[in-house]
mmCIF file of C-alpha atoms in Angstrom:
data_model
loop_
_atom_site.group_PDB
_atom_site.id
_atom_site.type_symbol
_atom_site.label_atom_id
_atom_site.label_comp_id
_atom_site.label_asym_id
_atom_site.label_seq_id
_atom_site.Cartn_x
_atom_site.Cartn_y
_atom_site.Cartn_z
ATOM 1 C CA MET A 1 99.169 89.649 87.613
ATOM 2 C CA SER A 2 102.784 88.851 88.428
ATOM 3 C CA ASP A 3 103.684 85.962 91.064
ATOM 4 C CA PHE A 4 105.787 88.519 92.905
ATOM 5 C CA PHE A 5 102.793 90.637 93.903
ATOM 6 C CA GLY A 6 101.231 87.590 95.961
ATOM 7 C CA HIS A 7 104.567 86.856 97.279
ATOM 8 C CA LEU A 8 105.193 90.668 98.452
ATOM 9 C CA LEU A 9 101.715 90.455 100.076
ATOM 10 C CA GLY A 10 102.798 87.290 101.708
ATOM 11 C CA LEU A 11 106.032 88.741 103.024
ATOM 12 C CA LEU A 12 104.000 92.105 104.462
ATOM 13 C CA ARG A 13 101.615 89.581 106.345
ATOM 14 C CA VAL A 14 104.639 87.971 107.911
ATOM 15 C CA GLU A 15 105.947 91.320 108.957
ATOM 16 C CA ALA A 16 102.667 92.264 110.509
ATOM 17 C CA LEU A 17 102.629 89.070 112.658
ATOM 18 C CA SER A 18 106.097 89.622 113.972
ATOM 19 C CA ALA A 19 106.547 89.142 117.655
ATOM 20 C CA ARG A 20 108.265 92.641 117.755
ATOM 21 C CA HIS A 21 105.006 94.252 116.981
ATOM 22 C CA GLN A 22 103.082 92.999 119.915
ATOM 23 C CA ALA A 23 104.113 95.702 122.401
ATOM 24 C CA VAL A 24 102.814 98.254 119.712
ATOM 25 C CA PHE A 25 99.475 96.504 119.474
ATOM 26 C CA THR A 26 98.967 96.196 123.002
ATOM 27 C CA ALA A 27 99.412 99.836 123.422
ATOM 28 C CA ALA A 28 96.984 100.553 120.773
ATOM 29 C CA ARG A 29 94.330 98.422 122.517
ATOM 30 C CA THR A 30 94.261 101.088 125.194
ATOM 31 C CA ARG A 31 93.367 103.747 122.694
ATOM 32 C CA ARG A 32 91.079 101.885 120.304
ATOM 33 C CA PRO A 33 88.054 100.215 121.517
ATOM 34 C CA ALA A 34 87.952 98.125 118.235
ATOM 35 C CA PHE A 35 90.995 96.188 119.212
ATOM 36 C CA ALA A 36 89.937 95.463 122.571
ATOM 37 C CA ARG A 37 88.773 91.931 122.270
ATOM 38 C CA HIS A 38 91.863 91.042 120.003
ATOM 39 C CA VAL A 39 94.871 89.704 121.625
ATOM 40 C CA GLY A 40 97.136 90.609 118.577
ATOM 41 C CA LEU A 41 96.980 91.449 115.193
ATOM 42 C CA GLU A 42 96.759 87.927 113.857
ATOM 43 C CA SER A 43 93.182 87.908 115.449
ATOM 44 C CA VAL A 44 92.396 91.356 113.716
ATOM 45 C CA LEU A 45 93.405 89.914 110.484
ATOM 46 C CA SER A 46 91.325 86.772 111.142
ATOM 47 C CA THR A 47 88.460 88.960 111.863
ATOM 48 C CA MET A 48 89.192 91.158 108.751
ATOM 49 C CA ALA A 49 88.899 88.110 106.484
ATOM 50 C CA ASP A 50 85.605 87.108 107.486
ATOM 51 C CA ALA A 51 83.506 88.305 104.747
ATOM 52 C CA ARG A 52 80.109 87.449 106.217
ATOM 53 C CA GLU A 53 77.434 90.400 106.076
ATOM 54 C CA GLU A 54 77.198 90.144 109.883
ATOM 55 C CA THR A 55 80.781 90.853 110.632
ATOM 56 C CA TYR A 56 80.768 93.932 108.676
ATOM 57 C CA PRO A 57 80.343 96.370 111.426
ATOM 58 C CA GLU A 58 83.268 95.012 113.277
ATOM 59 C CA ARG A 59 85.492 94.956 110.201
ATOM 60 C CA GLU A 60 84.454 98.667 109.635
ATOM 61 C CA ALA A 61 85.542 99.329 113.225
ATOM 62 C CA LEU A 62 88.687 97.348 112.702
ATOM 63 C CA THR A 63 89.601 99.167 109.458
ATOM 64 C CA ARG A 64 89.127 102.747 110.946
ATOM 65 C CA ALA A 65 91.373 101.802 114.071
ATOM 66 C CA LEU A 66 94.149 100.549 111.634
ATOM 67 C CA LEU A 67 93.773 103.756 109.527
ATOM 68 C CA ALA A 68 94.113 105.956 112.538
ATOM 69 C CA GLU A 69 97.064 103.994 113.774
ATOM 70 C CA CYS A 70 98.805 104.156 110.431
ATOM 71 C CA GLN A 71 98.134 107.832 110.282
ATOM 72 C CA ALA A 72 99.558 108.475 113.690
ATOM 73 C CA SER A 73 102.508 106.137 113.777
ATOM 74 C CA SER A 74 105.580 105.437 111.402
ATOM 75 C CA THR A 75 105.846 101.909 112.707
ATOM 76 C CA PRO A 76 105.359 99.380 110.038
ATOM 77 C CA ALA A 77 103.005 97.284 112.234
ATOM 78 C CA TRP A 78 99.889 99.378 111.050
ATOM 79 C CA THR A 79 100.878 99.801 107.379
ATOM 80 C CA THR A 80 101.647 95.978 106.756
ATOM 81 C CA ALA A 81 98.648 94.809 108.814
ATOM 82 C CA LEU A 82 96.355 97.198 106.705
ATOM 83 C CA ALA A 83 97.911 95.875 103.467
ATOM 84 C CA SER A 84 97.312 92.394 104.647
ATOM 85 C CA ALA A 85 93.927 92.975 105.674
ATOM 86 C CA TYR A 86 92.990 94.466 102.290
ATOM 87 C CA ALA A 87 95.179 91.846 100.091
ATOM 88 C CA PRO A 88 92.299 90.301 98.486
ATOM 89 C CA MET A 89 91.213 93.616 97.250
ATOM 90 C CA LEU A 90 94.717 94.558 96.166
ATOM 91 C CA HIS A 91 95.045 91.326 94.339
ATOM 92 C CA ARG A 92 91.652 92.025 92.523
ATOM 93 C CA LEU A 93 92.775 95.483 91.607
ATOM 94 C CA ARG A 94 96.253 94.422 90.359
ATOM 95 C CA ARG A 95 94.562 91.751 87.966
ATOM 96 C CA ARG A 96 92.341 94.487 86.485
ATOM 97 C CA ILE A 97 95.710 96.461 85.116
ATOM 98 C CA ILE A 98 96.425 95.502 81.454
ATOM 99 C CA GLY A 99 98.611 97.423 78.805
ATOM 100 C CA ASN A 100 102.223 98.388 79.093
ATOM 101 C CA ALA A 101 101.656 102.100 80.103
ATOM 102 C CA VAL A 102 103.950 101.313 83.325
ATOM 103 C CA PRO A 103 106.657 98.146 83.002
ATOM 104 C CA ARG A 104 105.120 95.188 84.627
ATOM 105 C CA GLU A 105 107.850 95.104 87.340
ATOM 106 C CA ASP A 106 106.346 98.605 88.529
ATOM 107 C CA LEU A 107 102.874 97.703 88.637
ATOM 108 C CA ASP A 108 103.112 95.779 91.765
ATOM 109 C CA GLN A 109 104.770 98.803 93.612
ATOM 110 C CA LEU A 110 102.325 101.102 92.087
ATOM 111 C CA VAL A 111 99.391 99.410 93.427
ATOM 112 C CA LEU A 112 100.643 98.886 96.867
ATOM 113 C CA ALA A 113 102.237 102.399 97.204
ATOM 114 C CA THR A 114 98.996 104.092 96.077
ATOM 115 C CA PHE A 115 97.079 102.094 98.550
ATOM 116 C CA LEU A 116 99.046 103.052 101.402
ATOM 117 C CA SER A 117 99.323 106.664 100.236
ATOM 118 C CA VAL A 118 95.398 106.862 100.203
ATOM 119 C CA ALA A 119 95.297 105.073 103.675
ATOM 120 C CA ARG A 120 97.622 107.744 105.053
ATOM 121 C CA GLY A 121 95.549 110.585 103.801
ATOM 122 C CA PHE A 122 92.299 108.993 104.282
ATOM 123 C CA PRO A 123 89.751 111.776 105.820
ATOM 124 C CA LEU A 124 88.597 109.707 108.869
ATOM 125 C CA MET A 125 86.652 112.916 110.199
ATOM 126 C CA ARG A 126 85.115 113.631 106.963
ATOM 127 C CA TRP A 127 83.952 110.073 105.982
ATOM 128 C CA GLY A 128 82.421 108.034 109.013
ATOM 129 C CA ASP A 129 81.040 105.220 107.255
ATOM 130 C CA TRP A 130 81.620 102.806 104.078
ATOM 131 C CA THR A 131 85.542 103.110 104.793
ATOM 132 C CA ALA A 132 86.254 99.710 103.039
ATOM 133 C CA ALA A 133 84.450 100.962 99.943
ATOM 134 C CA ARG A 134 85.974 104.166 100.030
ATOM 135 C CA LEU A 135 89.580 102.919 100.364
ATOM 136 C CA ARG A 136 88.884 100.610 97.487
ATOM 137 C CA GLN A 137 87.323 103.379 95.199
ATOM 138 C CA GLN A 138 89.970 105.864 96.090
ATOM 139 C CA THR A 139 92.943 103.496 95.513
ATOM 140 C CA ALA A 140 91.538 102.228 92.158
ATOM 141 C CA ARG A 141 90.875 105.825 91.136
ATOM 142 C CA GLU A 142 94.587 106.911 91.708
ATOM 143 C CA VAL A 143 96.105 103.935 90.246
ATOM 144 C CA PHE A 144 94.137 104.322 86.968
ATOM 145 C CA ARG A 145 94.551 108.116 87.036
ATOM 146 C CA HIS A 146 98.465 107.425 87.130
ATOM 147 C CA LEU A 147 98.242 104.836 84.285
ATOM 148 C CA ARG A 148 96.107 107.283 82.155
ATOM 149 C CA LYS A 149 98.715 110.005 82.579
ATOM 150 C CA GLU A 150 101.467 107.553 81.681
ATOM 151 C CA ARG A 151 99.649 106.457 78.581
ATOM 152 C CA ALA A 152 98.995 110.312 77.615
ATOM 153 C CA GLU A 153 102.819 111.054 77.957
ATOM 154 C CA GLN A 154 103.758 107.888 75.998
ATOM 155 C CA HIS A 155 101.474 109.222 73.214
ATOM 156 C CA GLU A 156 102.398 112.859 73.117
ATOM 157 C CA THR A 157 103.792 114.044 69.556
ATOM 158 C CA TYR A 158 105.914 116.854 68.862
ATOM 159 C CA THR A 159 105.986 118.725 65.291
ATOM 160 C CA GLN A 160 109.189 118.743 63.175
ATOM 161 C CA ALA A 161 109.500 122.510 64.196
ATOM 162 C CA GLN A 162 109.180 122.189 67.713
ATOM 163 C CA LEU A 163 111.891 119.426 67.768
ATOM 164 C CA ALA A 164 114.094 121.436 65.561
ATOM 165 C CA GLU A 165 114.463 124.224 68.116
ATOM 166 C CA TRP A 166 115.975 121.828 70.404
ATOM 167 C CA LEU A 167 118.385 120.383 67.918
ATOM 168 C CA PRO A 168 121.902 121.840 66.836
ATOM 169 C CA ASP A 169 121.975 123.663 63.480
ATOM 170 C CA THR A 170 122.390 120.663 60.937
ATOM 171 C CA ARG A 171 121.793 122.574 57.615
ATOM 172 C CA HIS A 172 125.550 122.761 56.931
ATOM 173 C CA ALA A 173 126.677 119.386 58.404
ATOM 174 C CA ALA A 174 128.203 116.795 56.230
ATOM 175 C CA PRO A 175 125.855 114.009 55.240
ATOM 176 C CA VAL A 176 125.854 111.008 57.596
ATOM 177 C CA GLU A 177 127.593 107.992 55.778
ATOM 178 C CA SER A 178 127.428 105.573 58.481
ATOM 179 C CA PRO A 179 124.262 104.289 60.414
ATOM 180 C CA ARG A 180 126.139 104.595 63.833
ATOM 181 C CA ARG A 181 124.195 106.610 66.320
ATOM 182 C CA PRO A 182 126.115 109.700 67.569
ATOM 183 C CA SER A 183 127.025 109.696 71.324
ATOM 184 C CA VAL A 184 124.441 111.017 73.936
ATOM 185 C CA ARG A 185 126.710 114.154 74.330
ATOM 186 C CA ARG A 186 126.911 115.076 70.809
ATOM 187 C CA SER A 187 123.261 114.098 69.951
ATOM 188 C CA PHE A 188 121.557 115.857 72.919
ATOM 189 C CA VAL A 189 120.318 119.329 72.963
ATOM 190 C CA ARG A 190 122.233 122.420 73.988
ATOM 191 C CA ARG A 191 121.600 124.603 77.123
ATOM 192 C CA ASP A 192 120.776 127.797 75.161
ATOM 193 C CA ALA A 193 118.373 125.833 72.920
ATOM 194 C CA VAL A 194 116.448 124.506 76.087
ATOM 195 C CA LEU A 195 116.142 128.008 77.179
ATOM 196 C CA VAL A 196 114.834 129.295 73.676
ATOM 197 C CA HIS A 197 112.414 126.342 73.582
ATOM 198 C CA LEU A 198 111.278 127.260 77.055
ATOM 199 C CA ALA A 199 110.833 130.962 76.037
ATOM 200 C CA GLN A 200 108.487 130.130 73.127
ATOM 201 C CA ALA A 201 106.627 127.526 75.356
ATOM 202 C CA THR A 202 105.951 124.930 72.702
ATOM 203 C CA LEU A 203 106.667 121.894 74.724
ATOM 204 C CA PRO A 204 104.168 120.605 77.595
ATOM 205 C CA ARG A 205 105.142 122.400 80.665
ATOM 206 C CA SER A 206 105.965 119.161 82.571
ATOM 207 C CA ASP A 207 108.704 118.337 80.028
ATOM 208 C CA VAL A 208 109.836 121.882 80.060
ATOM 209 C CA GLU A 209 110.296 121.882 84.045
ATOM 210 C CA VAL A 210 112.004 118.475 84.157
ATOM 211 C CA LEU A 211 114.501 119.297 81.478
ATOM 212 C CA MET A 212 115.295 122.877 82.913
ATOM 213 C CA ALA A 213 116.041 121.358 86.213
ATOM 214 C CA THR A 214 117.872 118.234 85.195
ATOM 215 C CA VAL A 215 119.428 119.346 81.980
ATOM 216 C CA VAL A 216 120.049 123.271 82.346
ATOM 217 C CA ARG A 217 120.574 123.285 86.014
ATOM 218 C CA ARG A 218 122.119 120.147 86.211
ATOM 219 C CA GLU A 219 119.894 118.974 89.288
ATOM 220 C CA LYS A 220 119.793 115.644 90.419
ATOM 221 C CA LEU A 221 116.063 114.044 89.433
ATOM 222 C CA ARG A 222 115.834 112.771 93.183
ATOM 223 C CA ALA A 223 116.595 116.208 94.342
ATOM 224 C CA TYR A 224 114.113 117.924 92.148
ATOM 225 C CA VAL A 225 111.339 115.495 93.110
ATOM 226 C CA SER A 226 112.040 115.819 96.912
ATOM 227 C CA ARG A 227 111.180 119.780 96.198
ATOM 228 C CA LEU A 228 107.940 118.615 94.431
ATOM 229 C CA VAL A 229 106.835 116.079 96.933
ATOM 230 C CA GLU A 230 107.538 116.730 100.569
ATOM 231 C CA GLY A 231 106.623 114.318 103.486
ATOM 232 C CA ASP A 232 105.555 111.385 101.568
ATOM 233 C CA ALA A 233 108.006 108.688 100.850
ATOM 234 C CA ALA A 234 105.713 106.775 98.655
ATOM 235 C CA GLU A 235 104.304 109.526 96.611
ATOM 236 C CA ALA A 236 107.961 110.806 96.003
ATOM 237 C CA GLU A 237 109.053 107.240 94.705
ATOM 238 C CA ARG A 238 106.194 107.154 92.269
ATOM 239 C CA THR A 239 106.827 110.606 91.137
ATOM 240 C CA TYR A 240 110.587 109.893 90.842
ATOM 241 C CA GLN A 241 109.704 106.745 88.626
ATOM 242 C CA ARG A 242 107.198 108.599 86.593
ATOM 243 C CA LEU A 243 109.503 111.528 85.856
ATOM 244 C CA LYS A 244 112.533 109.210 85.152
ATOM 245 C CA ARG A 245 110.507 107.459 82.431
ATOM 246 C CA GLN A 246 109.056 110.570 81.157
ATOM 247 C CA ARG A 247 112.456 112.177 80.710
ATOM 248 C CA THR A 248 113.912 109.061 79.168
ATOM 249 C CA ARG A 249 111.250 109.052 76.436
ATOM 250 C CA LEU A 250 111.582 112.537 75.638
ATOM 251 C CA MET A 251 115.564 112.336 75.481
ATOM 252 C CA GLN A 252 115.165 108.996 73.029
ATOM 253 C CA ARG A 253 112.698 111.117 70.678
ATOM 254 C CA LEU A 254 115.237 113.892 70.489
ATOM 255 C CA ARG A 255 118.255 111.678 69.847
ATOM 256 C CA THR A 256 116.113 109.892 67.123
ATOM 257 C CA GLN A 257 115.148 113.248 65.614
ATOM 258 C CA ALA A 258 118.820 114.548 65.631
ATOM 259 C CA VAL A 259 119.967 111.410 63.653
ATOM 260 C CA ASP A 260 117.283 111.822 61.124
ATOM 261 C CA ALA A 261 118.007 115.476 60.661
ATOM 262 C CA ALA A 262 121.849 115.131 60.330
ATOM 263 C CA ALA A 263 121.032 112.463 57.658
ATOM 264 C CA GLN A 264 119.016 114.674 55.447
ATOM 265 C CA PRO A 265 120.953 116.565 52.668
ATOM 266 C CA SER A 266 120.947 120.182 52.687
ATOM 267 C CA ARG A 267 118.454 121.940 50.391
ATOM 268 C CA GLY A 268 120.136 125.177 50.277
ATOM 269 C CA CYS A 269 120.760 127.048 47.171
#
């Protein structure tokens, strides 16, 4: 686990305990009975850190109160307090992640953003007990689902026939005498080739949709993501990062294939 993750959680705790959030907490005490005996978020976090079995009922009530406020308000007081309260769980989850499906610098953000997304969408009315366990399970499930998807996309393979449909016709091209890579503009696919490939539906749908939007229609990737994910900034950022890597990997495959195809001598009669 990166040292930065612990530092990040420490910064979130400092933010949660900032004096500017005291008025927000004081107002919430009138709405949430679980907060009644606490004078501030520092007291709440202290209680949440007490792992004794006899404190579980109060910790359960505090968790549900924090979730309710997090879902009802956009103030950072509640998201930072919730992340601070569950910092030990987030540390354990982060340590479980191994492999290189996602760059190391992105894993901290993935764990934290997934936890907060799960918290905002947690169905308090449907699930009335075992809230901490459900938060842990749902967060871990979403994190590892995301990582499995990343690994699957990294290991997708394409046949020569599939890739050839995306490339300029190189049958009559002069042999390549220099190992220099062609420019991105020359090596990448033509717009009409993208349309042909889409019609024949030989690539995964996710690749086709991203490339159609950003290559054919020249749409900015963030604009494309904003149409896919509405109202959840954390989910939108995760989707943007995933699609950016997905598109980069595919473009790299196509460029490599273009160089290889151009380097092969023609076998025509």
